[in-house]
Amino acid sequence: MPLAAAFFDAVGKFFSNIASVSWGPLLLGMLLFGCDLTLRSRAYFHALRAAYPDVRISWRRVWGAYVAGTGVNSVLPARGGDVVKLFLTHGSVEGSTYPAVGATFLVEVIFNSTIAIPVLIFAFTQGVFPKPPDFSKLKAFDLAFLASHPRFLLFLLTAFAFLILLAFALLSRRVKLFWARVRQGLTILRDRRRYFREVWLVQFAGWLFRGAAFWLLLDAFHIGGSVRNTLLVFGATAVASIVPFTPGGAGVQQAFLVTIFGSGAVAYSVGQQIALAAFSLALGFFSIVVIFKFRSFKEVIHAGRQSRAAAAEAAR
């Protein structure tokens, strides 16, 4: 397959040029990326605390659940790490429900949307960022396939909407209770000042740390860190997050970065993905072993499935 061949060729170029990587900026970039995850987990903690004001919540465990989910997302497609994050958070907040905890995820999405829009507007005006009509030409199977088959994309969206309506019809007796719990998870949004102070601004501080990490990674792989290049990387990651069919949107992100910075950025595009994934996975593994006392991610996923099944049985 040309796509697989291109990917492994890129990995080969990364490892063949690993001696030329500047390790100082790379390691510092990883540290700043960790600061971003910590600040984002704090914002998530504030959303949980607003939803459960009478419950004592440990930020240490919320941080652990957050980084564990991020670690799994870096190696599993379709945001499989969110299931890990949901299970670990649910077990860390006494009396919590899966719908309420899951709804707190949406609080984080609001910031991502508000920051992604201006970043993408900037990226599309720079003359090097691929335009939507050109997505089908990129060497990223998932994005190229959907861009080349708009009717299939429309079918997927229609089928997804139908399944949602069907679920509502089948669960009509419990819809009111379900939405009550969802509203509970979104409690902090009712106080705009509190949301802005405790969530949006905290996430923005984390975003700045992530930007500094991207800058240093650009320097580490000799692409050249700058405000413009950092925002272009943010634009590539924003598009990749929309198509989560690969771990961390790897294929899409790599295709965009090579298109933006040229063929000389092949090693960088793969190297950044490997470095962030390895760091996230190591941090996540540390959290599930030290904080939650699990021995592997597989054990966490198995326990999560059992917990959700038990919760569903209790709700009947």
Coordinates of N, CA, C and O in Angstrom, one line a residue, residues 214-216 218-219 222-230:
F214 N 5.4 23.1 20.9 CA 5.5 22.9 19.5 C 6.7 23.7 18.9 O 7.4 23.3 18.0
W215 N 6.9 24.9 19.5 CA 8.0 25.8 19.0 C 9.3 25.1 19.2 O 10.2 25.0 18.3
L216 N 9.5 24.5 20.4 CA 10.8 23.8 20.7 C 11.0 22.6 19.9 O 12.1 22.2 19.5
L218 N 9.8 22.2 16.9 CA 10.2 22.7 15.5 C 11.7 23.0 15.5 O 12.4 22.7 14.5
D219 N 12.2 23.5 16.6 CA 13.7 23.8 16.7 C 14.5 22.5 16.8 O 15.5 22.4 16.3
H222 N 15.0 21.0 13.6 CA 15.6 22.0 12.7 C 14.6 22.5 11.6 O 15.1 22.8 10.5
I223 N 13.4 22.6 11.9 CA 12.4 23.2 11.0 C 12.4 24.7 11.2 O 12.3 25.5 10.3
G224 N 12.5 25.1 12.5 CA 12.6 26.5 12.8 C 11.3 27.0 13.6 O 10.3 27.0 13.0
G225 N 11.5 27.2 14.9 CA 10.4 27.7 15.7 C 10.0 29.2 15.4 O 11.0 30.0 15.3
S226 N 8.8 29.5 15.3 CA 8.3 30.8 15.1 C 6.8 30.9 15.5 O 6.2 29.8 15.5
V227 N 6.3 32.0 15.7 CA 4.8 32.1 15.9 C 4.0 31.6 14.8 O 3.1 30.8 14.9
R228 N 4.5 32.0 13.5 CA 3.7 31.5 12.3 C 3.8 30.0 12.2 O 2.7 29.3 12.0
N229 N 5.0 29.4 12.4 CA 5.1 27.9 12.2 C 4.3 27.2 13.3 O 3.7 26.1 13.1
T230 N 4.4 27.8 14.5 CA 3.6 27.1 15.7 C 2.1 27.1 15.4 O 1.5 26.1 15.6

